[in-house]
PDB file of C-alpha atoms in Angstrom:
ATOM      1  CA  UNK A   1      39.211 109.392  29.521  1.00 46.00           C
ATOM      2  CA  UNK A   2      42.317 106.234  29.561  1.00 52.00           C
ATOM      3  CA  UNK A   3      43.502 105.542  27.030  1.00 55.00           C
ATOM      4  CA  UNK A   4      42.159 102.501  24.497  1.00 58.00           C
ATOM      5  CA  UNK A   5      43.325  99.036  24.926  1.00 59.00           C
ATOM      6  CA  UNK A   6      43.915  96.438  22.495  1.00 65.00           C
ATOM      7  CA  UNK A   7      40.501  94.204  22.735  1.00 65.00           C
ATOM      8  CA  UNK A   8      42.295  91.370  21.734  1.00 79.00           C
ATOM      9  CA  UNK A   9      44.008  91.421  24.721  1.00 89.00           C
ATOM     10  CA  UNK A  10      40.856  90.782  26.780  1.00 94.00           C
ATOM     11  CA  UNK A  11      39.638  87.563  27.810  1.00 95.00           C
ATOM     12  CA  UNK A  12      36.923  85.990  30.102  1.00 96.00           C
ATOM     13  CA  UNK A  13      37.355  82.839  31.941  1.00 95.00           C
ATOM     14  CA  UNK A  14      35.364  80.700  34.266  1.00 94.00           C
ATOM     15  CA  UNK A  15      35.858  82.084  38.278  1.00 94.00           C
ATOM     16  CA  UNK A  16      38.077  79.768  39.705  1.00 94.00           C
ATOM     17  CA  UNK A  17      39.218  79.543  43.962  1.00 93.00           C
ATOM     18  CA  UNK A  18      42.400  81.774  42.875  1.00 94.00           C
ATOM     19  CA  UNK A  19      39.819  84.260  42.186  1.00 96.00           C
ATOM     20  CA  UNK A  20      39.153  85.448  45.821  1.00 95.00           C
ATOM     21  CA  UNK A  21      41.694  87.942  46.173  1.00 94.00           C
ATOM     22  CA  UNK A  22      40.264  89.499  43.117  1.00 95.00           C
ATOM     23  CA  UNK A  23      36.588  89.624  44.715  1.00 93.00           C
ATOM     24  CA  UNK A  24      37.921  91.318  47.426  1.00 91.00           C
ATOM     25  CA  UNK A  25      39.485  94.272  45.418  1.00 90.00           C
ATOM     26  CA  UNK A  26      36.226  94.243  43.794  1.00 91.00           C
ATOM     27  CA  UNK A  27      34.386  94.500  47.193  1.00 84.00           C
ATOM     28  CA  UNK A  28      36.211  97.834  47.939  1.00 81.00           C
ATOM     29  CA  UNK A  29      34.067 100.853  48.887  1.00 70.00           C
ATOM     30  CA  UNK A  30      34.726 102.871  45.782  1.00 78.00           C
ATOM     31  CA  UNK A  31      33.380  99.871  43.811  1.00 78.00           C
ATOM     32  CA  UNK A  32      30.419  99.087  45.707  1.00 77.00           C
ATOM     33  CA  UNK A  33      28.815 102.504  46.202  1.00 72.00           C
ATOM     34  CA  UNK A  34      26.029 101.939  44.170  1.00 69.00           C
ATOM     35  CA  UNK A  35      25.317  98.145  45.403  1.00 71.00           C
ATOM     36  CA  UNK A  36      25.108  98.834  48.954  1.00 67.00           C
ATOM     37  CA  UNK A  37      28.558  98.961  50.416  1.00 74.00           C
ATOM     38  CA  UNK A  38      30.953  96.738  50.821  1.00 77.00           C
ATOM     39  CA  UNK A  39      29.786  93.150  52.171  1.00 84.00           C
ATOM     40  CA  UNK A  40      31.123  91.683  55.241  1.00 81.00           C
ATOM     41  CA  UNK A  41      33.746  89.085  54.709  1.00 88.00           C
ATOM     42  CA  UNK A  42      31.434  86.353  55.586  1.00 92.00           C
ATOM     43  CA  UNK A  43      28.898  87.619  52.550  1.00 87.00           C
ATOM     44  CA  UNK A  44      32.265  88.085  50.561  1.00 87.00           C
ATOM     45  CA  UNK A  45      33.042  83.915  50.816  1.00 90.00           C
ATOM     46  CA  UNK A  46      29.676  82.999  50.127  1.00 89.00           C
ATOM     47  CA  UNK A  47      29.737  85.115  46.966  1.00 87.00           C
ATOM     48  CA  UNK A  48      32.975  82.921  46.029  1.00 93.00           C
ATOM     49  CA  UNK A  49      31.620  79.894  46.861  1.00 90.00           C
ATOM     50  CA  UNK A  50      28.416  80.721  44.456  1.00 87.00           C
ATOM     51  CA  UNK A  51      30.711  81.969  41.961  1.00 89.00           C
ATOM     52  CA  UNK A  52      32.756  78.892  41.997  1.00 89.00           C
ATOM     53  CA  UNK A  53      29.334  77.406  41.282  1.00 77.00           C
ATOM     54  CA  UNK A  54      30.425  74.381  43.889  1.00 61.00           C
ATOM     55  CA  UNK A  55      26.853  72.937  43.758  1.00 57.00           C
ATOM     56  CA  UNK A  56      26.339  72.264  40.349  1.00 59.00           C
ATOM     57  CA  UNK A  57      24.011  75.019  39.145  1.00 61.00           C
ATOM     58  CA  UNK A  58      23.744  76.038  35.417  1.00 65.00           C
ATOM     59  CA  UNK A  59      21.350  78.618  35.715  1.00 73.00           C
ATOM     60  CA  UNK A  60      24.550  81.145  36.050  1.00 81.00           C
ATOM     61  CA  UNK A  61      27.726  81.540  35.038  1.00 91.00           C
ATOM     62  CA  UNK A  62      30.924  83.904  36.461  1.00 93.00           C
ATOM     63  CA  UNK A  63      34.386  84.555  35.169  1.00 96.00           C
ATOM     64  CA  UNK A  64      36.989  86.737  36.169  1.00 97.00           C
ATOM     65  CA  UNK A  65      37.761  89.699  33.530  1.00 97.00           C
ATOM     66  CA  UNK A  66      41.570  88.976  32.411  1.00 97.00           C
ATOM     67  CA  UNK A  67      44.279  90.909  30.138  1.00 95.00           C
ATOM     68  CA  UNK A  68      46.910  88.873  27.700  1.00 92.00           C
ATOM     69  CA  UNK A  69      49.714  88.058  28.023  1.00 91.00           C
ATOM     70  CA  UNK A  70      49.973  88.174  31.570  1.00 92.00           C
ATOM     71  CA  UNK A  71      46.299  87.238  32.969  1.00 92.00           C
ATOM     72  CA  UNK A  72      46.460  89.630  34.373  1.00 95.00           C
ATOM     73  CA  UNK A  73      42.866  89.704  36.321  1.00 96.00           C
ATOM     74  CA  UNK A  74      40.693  93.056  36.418  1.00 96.00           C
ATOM     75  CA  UNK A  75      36.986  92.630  36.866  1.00 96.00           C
ATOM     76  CA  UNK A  76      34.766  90.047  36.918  1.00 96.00           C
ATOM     77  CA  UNK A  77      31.434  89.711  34.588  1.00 97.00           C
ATOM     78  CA  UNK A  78      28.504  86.427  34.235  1.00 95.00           C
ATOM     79  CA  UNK A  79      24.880  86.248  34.245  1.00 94.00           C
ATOM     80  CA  UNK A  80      22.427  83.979  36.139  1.00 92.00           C
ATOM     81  CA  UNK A  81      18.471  83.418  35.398  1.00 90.00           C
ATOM     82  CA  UNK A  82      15.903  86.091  36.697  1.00 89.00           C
ATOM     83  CA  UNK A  83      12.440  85.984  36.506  1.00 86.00           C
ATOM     84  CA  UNK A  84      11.295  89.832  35.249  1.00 90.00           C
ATOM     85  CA  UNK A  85       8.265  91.041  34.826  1.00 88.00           C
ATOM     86  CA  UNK A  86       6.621  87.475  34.748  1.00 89.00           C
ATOM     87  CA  UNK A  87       9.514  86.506  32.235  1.00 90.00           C
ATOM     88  CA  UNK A  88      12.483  83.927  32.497  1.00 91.00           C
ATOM     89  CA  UNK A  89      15.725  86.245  31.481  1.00 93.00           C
ATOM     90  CA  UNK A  90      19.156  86.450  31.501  1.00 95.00           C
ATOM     91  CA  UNK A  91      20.617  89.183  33.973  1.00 94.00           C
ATOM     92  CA  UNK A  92      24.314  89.872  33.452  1.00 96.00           C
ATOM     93  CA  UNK A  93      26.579  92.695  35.441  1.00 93.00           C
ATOM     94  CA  UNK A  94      29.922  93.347  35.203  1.00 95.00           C
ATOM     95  CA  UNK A  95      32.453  94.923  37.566  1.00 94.00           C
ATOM     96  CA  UNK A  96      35.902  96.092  36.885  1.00 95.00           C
ATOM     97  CA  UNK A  97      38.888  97.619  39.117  1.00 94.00           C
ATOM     98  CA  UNK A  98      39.418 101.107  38.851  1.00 93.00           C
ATOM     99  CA  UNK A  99      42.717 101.759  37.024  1.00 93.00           C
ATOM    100  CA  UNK A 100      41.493  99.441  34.334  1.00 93.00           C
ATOM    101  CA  UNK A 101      38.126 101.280  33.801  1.00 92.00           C
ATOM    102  CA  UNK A 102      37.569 103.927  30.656  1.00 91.00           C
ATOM    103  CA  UNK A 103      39.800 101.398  28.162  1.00 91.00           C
ATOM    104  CA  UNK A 104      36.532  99.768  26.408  1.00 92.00           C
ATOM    105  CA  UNK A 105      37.503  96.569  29.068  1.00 95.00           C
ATOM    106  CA  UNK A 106      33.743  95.982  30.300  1.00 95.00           C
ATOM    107  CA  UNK A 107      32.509  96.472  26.596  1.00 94.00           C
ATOM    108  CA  UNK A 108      34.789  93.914  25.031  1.00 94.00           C
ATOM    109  CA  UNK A 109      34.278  91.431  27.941  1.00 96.00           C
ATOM    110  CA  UNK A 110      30.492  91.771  28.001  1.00 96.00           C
ATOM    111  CA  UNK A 111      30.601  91.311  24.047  1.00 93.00           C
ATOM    112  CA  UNK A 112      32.012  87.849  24.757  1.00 94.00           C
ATOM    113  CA  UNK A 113      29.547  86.934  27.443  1.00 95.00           C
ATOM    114  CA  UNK A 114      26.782  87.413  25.181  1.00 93.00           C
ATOM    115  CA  UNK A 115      28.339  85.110  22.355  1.00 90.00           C
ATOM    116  CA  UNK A 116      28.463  82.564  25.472  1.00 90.00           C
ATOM    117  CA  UNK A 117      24.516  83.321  26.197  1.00 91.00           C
ATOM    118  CA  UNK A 118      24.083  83.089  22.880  1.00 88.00           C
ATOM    119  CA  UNK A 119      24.638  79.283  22.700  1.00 85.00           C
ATOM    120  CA  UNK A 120      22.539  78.569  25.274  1.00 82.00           C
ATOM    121  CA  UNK A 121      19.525  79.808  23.909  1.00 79.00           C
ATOM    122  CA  UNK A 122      17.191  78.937  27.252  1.00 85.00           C
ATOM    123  CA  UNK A 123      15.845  82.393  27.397  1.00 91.00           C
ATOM    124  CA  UNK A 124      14.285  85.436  25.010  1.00 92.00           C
ATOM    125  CA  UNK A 125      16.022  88.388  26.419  1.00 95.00           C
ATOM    126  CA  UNK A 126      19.472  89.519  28.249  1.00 96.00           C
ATOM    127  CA  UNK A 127      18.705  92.091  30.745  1.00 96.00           C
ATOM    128  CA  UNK A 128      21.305  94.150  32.841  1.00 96.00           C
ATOM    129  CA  UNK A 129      20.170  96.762  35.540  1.00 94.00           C
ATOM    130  CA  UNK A 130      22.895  99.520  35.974  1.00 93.00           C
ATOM    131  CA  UNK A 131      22.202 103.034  38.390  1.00 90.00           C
ATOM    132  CA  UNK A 132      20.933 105.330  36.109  1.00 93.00           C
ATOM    133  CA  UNK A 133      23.792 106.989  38.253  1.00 89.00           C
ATOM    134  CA  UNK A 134      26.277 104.903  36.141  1.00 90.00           C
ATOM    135  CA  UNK A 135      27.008 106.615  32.625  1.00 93.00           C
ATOM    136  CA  UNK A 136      29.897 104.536  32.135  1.00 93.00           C
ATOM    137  CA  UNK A 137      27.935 100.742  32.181  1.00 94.00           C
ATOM    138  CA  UNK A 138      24.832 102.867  30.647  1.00 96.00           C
ATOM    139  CA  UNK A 139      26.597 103.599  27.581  1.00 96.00           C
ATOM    140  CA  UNK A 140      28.302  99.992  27.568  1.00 96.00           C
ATOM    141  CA  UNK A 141      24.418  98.708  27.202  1.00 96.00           C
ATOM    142  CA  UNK A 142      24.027 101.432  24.367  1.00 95.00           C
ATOM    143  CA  UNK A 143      26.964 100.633  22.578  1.00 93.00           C
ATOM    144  CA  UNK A 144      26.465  97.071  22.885  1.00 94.00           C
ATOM    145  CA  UNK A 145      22.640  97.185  20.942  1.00 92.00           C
ATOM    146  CA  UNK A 146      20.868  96.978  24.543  1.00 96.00           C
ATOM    147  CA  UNK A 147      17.376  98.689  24.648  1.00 96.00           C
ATOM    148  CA  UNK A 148      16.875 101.078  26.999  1.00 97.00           C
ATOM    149  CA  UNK A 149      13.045  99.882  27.994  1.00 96.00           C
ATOM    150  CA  UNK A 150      12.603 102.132  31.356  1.00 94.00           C
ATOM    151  CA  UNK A 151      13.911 103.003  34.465  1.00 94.00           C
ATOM    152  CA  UNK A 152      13.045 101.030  37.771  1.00 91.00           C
ATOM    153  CA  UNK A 153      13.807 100.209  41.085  1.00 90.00           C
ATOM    154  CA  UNK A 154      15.378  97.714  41.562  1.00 80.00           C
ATOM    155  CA  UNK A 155      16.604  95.524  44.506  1.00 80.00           C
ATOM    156  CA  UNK A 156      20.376  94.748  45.261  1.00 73.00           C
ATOM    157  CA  UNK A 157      21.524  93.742  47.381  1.00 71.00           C
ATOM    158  CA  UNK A 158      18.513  92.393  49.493  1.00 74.00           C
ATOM    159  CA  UNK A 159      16.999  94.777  51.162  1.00 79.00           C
ATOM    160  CA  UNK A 160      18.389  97.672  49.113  1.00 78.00           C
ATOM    161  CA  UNK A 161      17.051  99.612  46.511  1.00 84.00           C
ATOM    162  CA  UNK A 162      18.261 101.729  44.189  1.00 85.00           C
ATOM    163  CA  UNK A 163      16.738 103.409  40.554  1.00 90.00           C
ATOM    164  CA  UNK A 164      17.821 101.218  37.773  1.00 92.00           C
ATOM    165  CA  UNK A 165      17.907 101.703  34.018  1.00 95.00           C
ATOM    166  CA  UNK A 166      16.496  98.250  32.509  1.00 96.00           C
ATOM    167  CA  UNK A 167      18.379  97.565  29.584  1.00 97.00           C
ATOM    168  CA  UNK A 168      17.174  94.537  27.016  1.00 96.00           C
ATOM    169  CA  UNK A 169      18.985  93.150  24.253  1.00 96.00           C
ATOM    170  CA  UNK A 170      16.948  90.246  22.265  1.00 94.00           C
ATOM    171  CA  UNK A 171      19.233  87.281  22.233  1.00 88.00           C
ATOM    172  CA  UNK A 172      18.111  85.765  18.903  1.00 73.00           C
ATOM    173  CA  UNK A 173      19.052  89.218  17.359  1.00 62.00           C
ATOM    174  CA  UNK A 174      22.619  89.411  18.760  1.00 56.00           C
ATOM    175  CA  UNK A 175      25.020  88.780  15.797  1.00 55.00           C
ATOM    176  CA  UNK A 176      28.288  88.316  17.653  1.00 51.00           C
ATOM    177  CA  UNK A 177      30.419  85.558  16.027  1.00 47.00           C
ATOM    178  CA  UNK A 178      32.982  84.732  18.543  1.00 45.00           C
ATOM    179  CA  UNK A 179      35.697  85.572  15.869  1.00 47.00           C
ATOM    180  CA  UNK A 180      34.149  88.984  14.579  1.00 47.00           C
ATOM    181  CA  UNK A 181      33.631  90.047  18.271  1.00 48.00           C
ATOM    182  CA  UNK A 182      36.502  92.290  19.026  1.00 47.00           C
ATOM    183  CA  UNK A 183      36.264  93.541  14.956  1.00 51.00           C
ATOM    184  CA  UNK A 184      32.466  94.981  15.599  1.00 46.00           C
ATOM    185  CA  UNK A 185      33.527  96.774  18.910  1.00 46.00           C
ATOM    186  CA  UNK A 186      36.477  98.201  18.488  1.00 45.00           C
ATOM    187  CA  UNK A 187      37.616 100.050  21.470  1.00 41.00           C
TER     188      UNK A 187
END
């Protein structure tokens, strides 16, 4: 296990164009094992370009995964609309480099996301899928007050599938003031 970082030090902000040479360490075959390999760099721009949001959308939202002082980027987490199970949710995933992983990064970053959903208040529920062959984002949904409500299978990319846990976390039940955030998950 690496040793604990400072939450404090971890921030999320909106993906930006800079943010491309990030994706790409994030598209690296140790990271993408359980989401169907590496995509081609073709898929890998078009990813940016929805990230980047160019088009206008609000129904999601990326950001890169950053440590203070130095912004120093490391992952990348957001959420976009789904419909599951005949029901208008949130999704969110999360992704974050390697020698930065085990540090309570993900946990801290996807603490702020929800405070973000939070204010929106457009849908019931915040959903995220992880492998049930992924203890480490498992017990981030666990320690973050997620559900576990069953396993699935579940489609991602297109065309791939692979058995899911189906986490749910009720967003009118999430009490995360942005200010007591890093104070109720201490890392």
């Amino acid at each position: 296990m690496s040793t604990p970082l400072n939450t404090e030090l971890v921030r999320i902000q909106p993906w930006a164009n800079d943010d491309l040479s990030l994706l790409r360490l994030l598209n690296a075959p140790v990271m993408m094992e359980q989401l169907g390999g590496p995509e081609t760099e073709e898929q890998l721009l078009a990813r940016h370009e929805r990230y980047v949001n160019k088009d206008g959308q609000q129904t999601s939202k990326m950001f890169s995964i950053v440590l203070l002082p130095d912004h120093t980027p490391v992952g990348s987490i957001g959420y976009w609309d789904r419909i599951w199970q005949g029901e208008n949710v949130y999704e969110v995933g999360w992704s974050v480099l390697p020698p930065f992983q085990g540090k309570g990064i993900a946990s801290a970053a996807l603490a702020l996301l929800i405070t973000r959903i939070k204010q929106e208040r457009r849908h019931k529920f915040i959903h995220a899928y992880p492998s049930v062959d992924n203890p480490a984002s498992n017990a981030i949904c666990r320690k973050l007050g997620f559900t576990l409500q069953s396993e699935c299978v579940f489609e991602y990319p297109p065309g791939s599938f692979m058995r899911s846990n189906d986490w749910r976390l009720e967003v009118a039940s999430v009490h995360f003031p942005i200010e007591k955030v890093r104070e109720q998950f201490p890392m």
